[in-house]
Tab-separated table of C-alpha atoms and ligand atoms in Angstrom:
chain	number	residue	atom	x	y	z
A	276	UNK	CA	-86.920	42.587	-20.538
A	277	UNK	CA	-83.118	42.906	-20.409
A	278	UNK	CA	-81.063	41.300	-17.668
A	279	UNK	CA	-77.506	41.831	-16.372
A	280	UNK	CA	-75.236	40.202	-13.888
A	281	UNK	CA	-73.264	41.961	-11.197
A	282	UNK	CA	-70.689	40.573	-8.774
A	283	UNK	CA	-70.231	42.485	-5.510
A	284	UNK	CA	-66.496	41.954	-4.965
A	285	UNK	CA	-64.547	40.948	-1.823
A	286	UNK	CA	-63.543	44.518	-1.003
A	287	UNK	CA	-67.209	45.526	-0.772
A	288	UNK	CA	-67.839	42.655	1.652
A	289	UNK	CA	-64.833	43.444	3.780
A	290	UNK	CA	-65.894	47.101	3.926
A	291	UNK	CA	-69.540	46.463	4.665
A	292	UNK	CA	-70.818	47.969	1.512
A	293	UNK	CA	-73.033	45.124	0.185
A	294	UNK	CA	-76.209	46.892	1.207
A	295	UNK	CA	-75.042	50.233	-0.136
A	296	UNK	CA	-74.239	48.733	-3.616
A	297	UNK	CA	-77.484	46.737	-3.710
A	298	UNK	CA	-79.486	49.819	-2.680
A	299	UNK	CA	-78.170	51.836	-5.634
A	300	UNK	CA	-79.581	49.374	-8.100
A	301	UNK	CA	-82.875	49.162	-6.175
A	302	UNK	CA	-83.266	52.903	-5.968
A	303	UNK	CA	-82.661	53.245	-9.671
A	304	UNK	CA	-85.772	51.204	-10.222
A	305	UNK	CA	-84.208	47.885	-11.371
A	306	UNK	CA	-85.614	44.561	-10.232
A	307	UNK	CA	-83.592	42.019	-8.457
A	308	UNK	CA	-84.304	38.576	-9.853
A	309	UNK	CA	-81.479	36.431	-8.390
A	310	UNK	CA	-79.082	36.752	-5.537
A	311	UNK	CA	-76.471	34.406	-4.020
A	312	UNK	CA	-73.251	34.313	-2.005
A	313	UNK	CA	-70.399	32.135	-3.239
A	314	UNK	CA	-66.688	31.668	-2.890
A	315	UNK	CA	-65.379	31.846	-6.465
A	316	UNK	CA	-62.980	29.126	-7.670
A	317	UNK	CA	-59.888	29.359	-9.809
A	318	UNK	CA	-61.699	27.458	-12.598
A	319	UNK	CA	-64.611	29.790	-12.778
A	320	UNK	CA	-62.336	32.883	-12.640
A	321	UNK	CA	-60.229	31.550	-15.515
A	322	UNK	CA	-63.445	31.423	-17.549
A	323	UNK	CA	-64.921	34.688	-16.247
A	324	UNK	CA	-61.710	36.740	-16.793
A	325	UNK	CA	-60.496	34.788	-19.902
A	326	UNK	CA	-60.221	38.177	-21.790
A	327	UNK	CA	-57.538	39.223	-19.192
A	328	UNK	CA	-55.542	35.904	-19.183
A	329	UNK	CA	-52.470	37.538	-20.748
A	330	UNK	CA	-52.369	40.610	-18.534
A	331	UNK	CA	-49.691	40.936	-15.788
A	332	UNK	CA	-52.402	41.605	-13.178
A	333	UNK	CA	-54.345	38.382	-13.980
A	334	UNK	CA	-52.984	36.287	-11.050
A	335	UNK	CA	-53.536	39.219	-8.744
A	336	UNK	CA	-57.124	39.816	-9.749
A	337	UNK	CA	-57.902	36.071	-9.296
A	338	UNK	CA	-56.325	36.044	-5.841
A	339	UNK	CA	-58.338	39.158	-4.902
A	340	UNK	CA	-61.594	37.690	-6.207
A	341	UNK	CA	-60.977	34.563	-4.130
A	342	UNK	CA	-60.035	36.405	-0.926
A	343	UNK	CA	-63.504	36.451	0.430
A	344	UNK	CA	-66.990	35.347	-0.727
A	345	UNK	CA	-68.782	37.469	-3.280
A	346	UNK	CA	-72.454	38.279	-3.817
A	347	UNK	CA	-73.778	37.627	-7.290
A	348	UNK	CA	-76.989	39.207	-8.423
A	349	UNK	CA	-79.110	39.429	-11.597
A	350	UNK	CA	-80.943	42.636	-12.206
A	351	UNK	CA	-83.747	43.224	-14.745
A	352	UNK	CA	-84.957	46.415	-16.345
A	353	UNK	CA	-85.081	48.563	-19.506
A	354	UNK	CA	-81.589	48.698	-21.072
A	355	UNK	CA	-80.324	47.221	-17.818
A	356	UNK	CA	-76.801	46.289	-19.099
A	357	UNK	CA	-75.987	49.876	-20.064
A	358	UNK	CA	-77.826	51.389	-17.126
A	359	UNK	CA	-75.874	49.277	-14.611
A	360	UNK	CA	-72.494	49.898	-16.294
A	361	UNK	CA	-73.221	53.666	-16.084
A	362	UNK	CA	-74.167	53.376	-12.377
A	363	UNK	CA	-70.901	51.494	-11.715
A	364	UNK	CA	-68.483	53.985	-13.432
A	365	UNK	CA	-65.236	53.249	-15.284
A	366	UNK	CA	-62.882	50.417	-14.274
A	367	UNK	CA	-60.319	52.724	-12.545
A	368	UNK	CA	-62.166	53.800	-9.399
A	369	UNK	CA	-59.897	56.836	-9.115
A	370	UNK	CA	-61.118	58.128	-12.440
A	371	UNK	CA	-64.762	56.985	-12.091
A	372	UNK	CA	-67.218	59.872	-11.919
A	373	UNK	CA	-68.577	61.063	-8.541
A	374	UNK	CA	-72.065	59.622	-8.093
A	375	UNK	CA	-71.099	56.192	-9.497
A	376	UNK	CA	-70.505	53.165	-7.291
A	377	UNK	CA	-66.801	52.985	-8.023
A	378	UNK	CA	-66.403	56.830	-8.038
A	379	UNK	CA	-67.932	57.163	-4.645
A	380	UNK	CA	-66.813	54.022	-2.871
A	381	UNK	CA	-63.354	52.946	-4.165
A	382	UNK	CA	-59.886	54.296	-4.906
A	383	UNK	CA	-58.253	51.323	-6.651
A	384	UNK	CA	-58.061	49.931	-10.203
A	385	UNK	CA	-58.208	46.323	-8.923
A	386	UNK	CA	-60.509	46.601	-5.852
A	387	UNK	CA	-63.357	48.456	-7.486
A	388	UNK	CA	-66.370	47.062	-5.631
A	389	UNK	CA	-68.369	45.670	-8.470
A	390	UNK	CA	-68.289	43.624	-11.706
A	391	UNK	CA	-71.079	44.269	-14.257
A	392	UNK	CA	-71.631	42.514	-17.627
A	393	UNK	CA	-70.409	44.679	-20.491
A	394	UNK	CA	-72.909	43.664	-23.164
A	395	UNK	CA	-76.225	41.879	-23.625
A	396	UNK	CA	-74.350	38.881	-25.064
A	397	UNK	CA	-71.899	38.802	-22.176
A	398	UNK	CA	-74.757	39.194	-19.680
A	399	UNK	CA	-76.565	36.108	-21.074
A	400	UNK	CA	-73.394	34.014	-20.812
A	401	UNK	CA	-72.570	35.331	-17.293
A	402	UNK	CA	-76.127	34.654	-15.981
A	403	UNK	CA	-75.836	31.079	-17.279
A	404	UNK	CA	-72.340	30.731	-15.789
A	405	UNK	CA	-73.492	31.454	-12.218
A	406	UNK	CA	-77.198	30.607	-12.047
A	407	UNK	CA	-79.464	27.654	-12.734
A	408	UNK	CA	-82.783	28.382	-14.326
A	409	UNK	CA	-84.661	27.764	-11.102
A	410	UNK	CA	-82.538	30.343	-9.260
A	411	UNK	CA	-83.878	33.128	-11.448
A	412	UNK	CA	-87.185	34.498	-10.126
A	413	UNK	CA	-90.141	36.037	-11.976
A	414	UNK	CA	-92.093	38.313	-9.683
A	415	UNK	CA	-94.437	41.341	-10.035
A	416	UNK	CA	-94.512	44.497	-8.005
A	417	UNK	CA	-96.605	44.073	-4.913
A	418	UNK	CA	-100.342	44.408	-5.513
A	419	UNK	CA	-102.128	47.138	-3.592
A	420	UNK	CA	-104.205	44.674	-1.638
A	421	UNK	CA	-100.967	43.373	-0.007
A	422	UNK	CA	-99.308	46.720	0.303
A	423	UNK	CA	-102.222	48.233	2.284
A	424	UNK	CA	-103.345	45.042	4.071
A	425	UNK	CA	-104.197	45.577	7.680
A	426	UNK	CA	-102.862	43.069	10.178
A	427	UNK	CA	-105.334	40.981	12.091
A	428	UNK	CA	-105.880	42.112	15.732
B	544	ADP	P1	-64.526	46.101	-15.971
B	544	ADP	O1	-64.642	45.226	-14.723
B	544	ADP	O2	-64.679	47.521	-15.776
B	544	ADP	O3	-65.364	45.607	-17.095
B	544	ADP	P2	-62.159	44.703	-17.185
B	544	ADP	O4	-63.013	43.646	-17.706
B	544	ADP	O5	-61.118	45.380	-18.069
B	544	ADP	O6	-62.929	45.962	-16.519
B	544	ADP	O7	-61.284	44.197	-15.935
B	544	ADP	C1	-61.826	43.256	-15.023
B	544	ADP	C2	-61.379	43.623	-13.649
B	544	ADP	O8	-59.881	43.426	-13.527
B	544	ADP	C3	-61.525	45.062	-13.230
B	544	ADP	O9	-62.807	45.393	-12.770
B	544	ADP	C4	-60.465	45.236	-12.146
B	544	ADP	O10	-60.917	44.652	-10.979
B	544	ADP	C5	-59.353	44.379	-12.728
B	544	ADP	N1	-58.375	45.186	-13.518
B	544	ADP	C6	-58.546	45.714	-14.771
B	544	ADP	N2	-57.435	46.338	-15.143
B	544	ADP	C7	-56.556	46.253	-14.102
B	544	ADP	C8	-55.185	46.707	-13.859
B	544	ADP	N3	-54.557	47.492	-14.819
B	544	ADP	N4	-54.651	46.407	-12.697
B	544	ADP	C9	-55.228	45.728	-11.760
B	544	ADP	N5	-56.491	45.193	-11.885
B	544	ADP	C10	-57.188	45.499	-13.053
């Protein structure tokens, strides 16, 4: 089963949108298999955004990503990488389609709520960058015997 990594960025935390963003992936039918809160370091951001190192906005994006903790999650599901990118919308939140996370919740190119891995290869690298093996969970949908269990009097 395919996996992808998302980072709920500092703007989402500041604006109280962590639940809203997480909920969109849950409602889509994807499975949450890892979840943690961290303060990103300069070193890890140099690695994570290496493809942007020569851009004028590179120092700005790093400063923004370190301005508050972030939530990092791994989601699992069929064609998960593409599905999550579609749910997030394009980078520039102003141009992102209505109905997407960025299109509905942000108005900035930089502060665009969420990072999502852009390919299966990147996803594998990013999952390894942020999670140890034992932090990734295997679990099955709840069996009916638990779902309908009656509490003891
Ligand atoms: P994406 O996050 O959509 O995969 P990129 O990898 O190109 O996009 O960029 C990483 C992040 O850098 C973006 O999500 C955004 O926060 C920021 N960013 C990209 N382009 C700009 C820009 N021109 N000005 C400011 N920030 C930018």
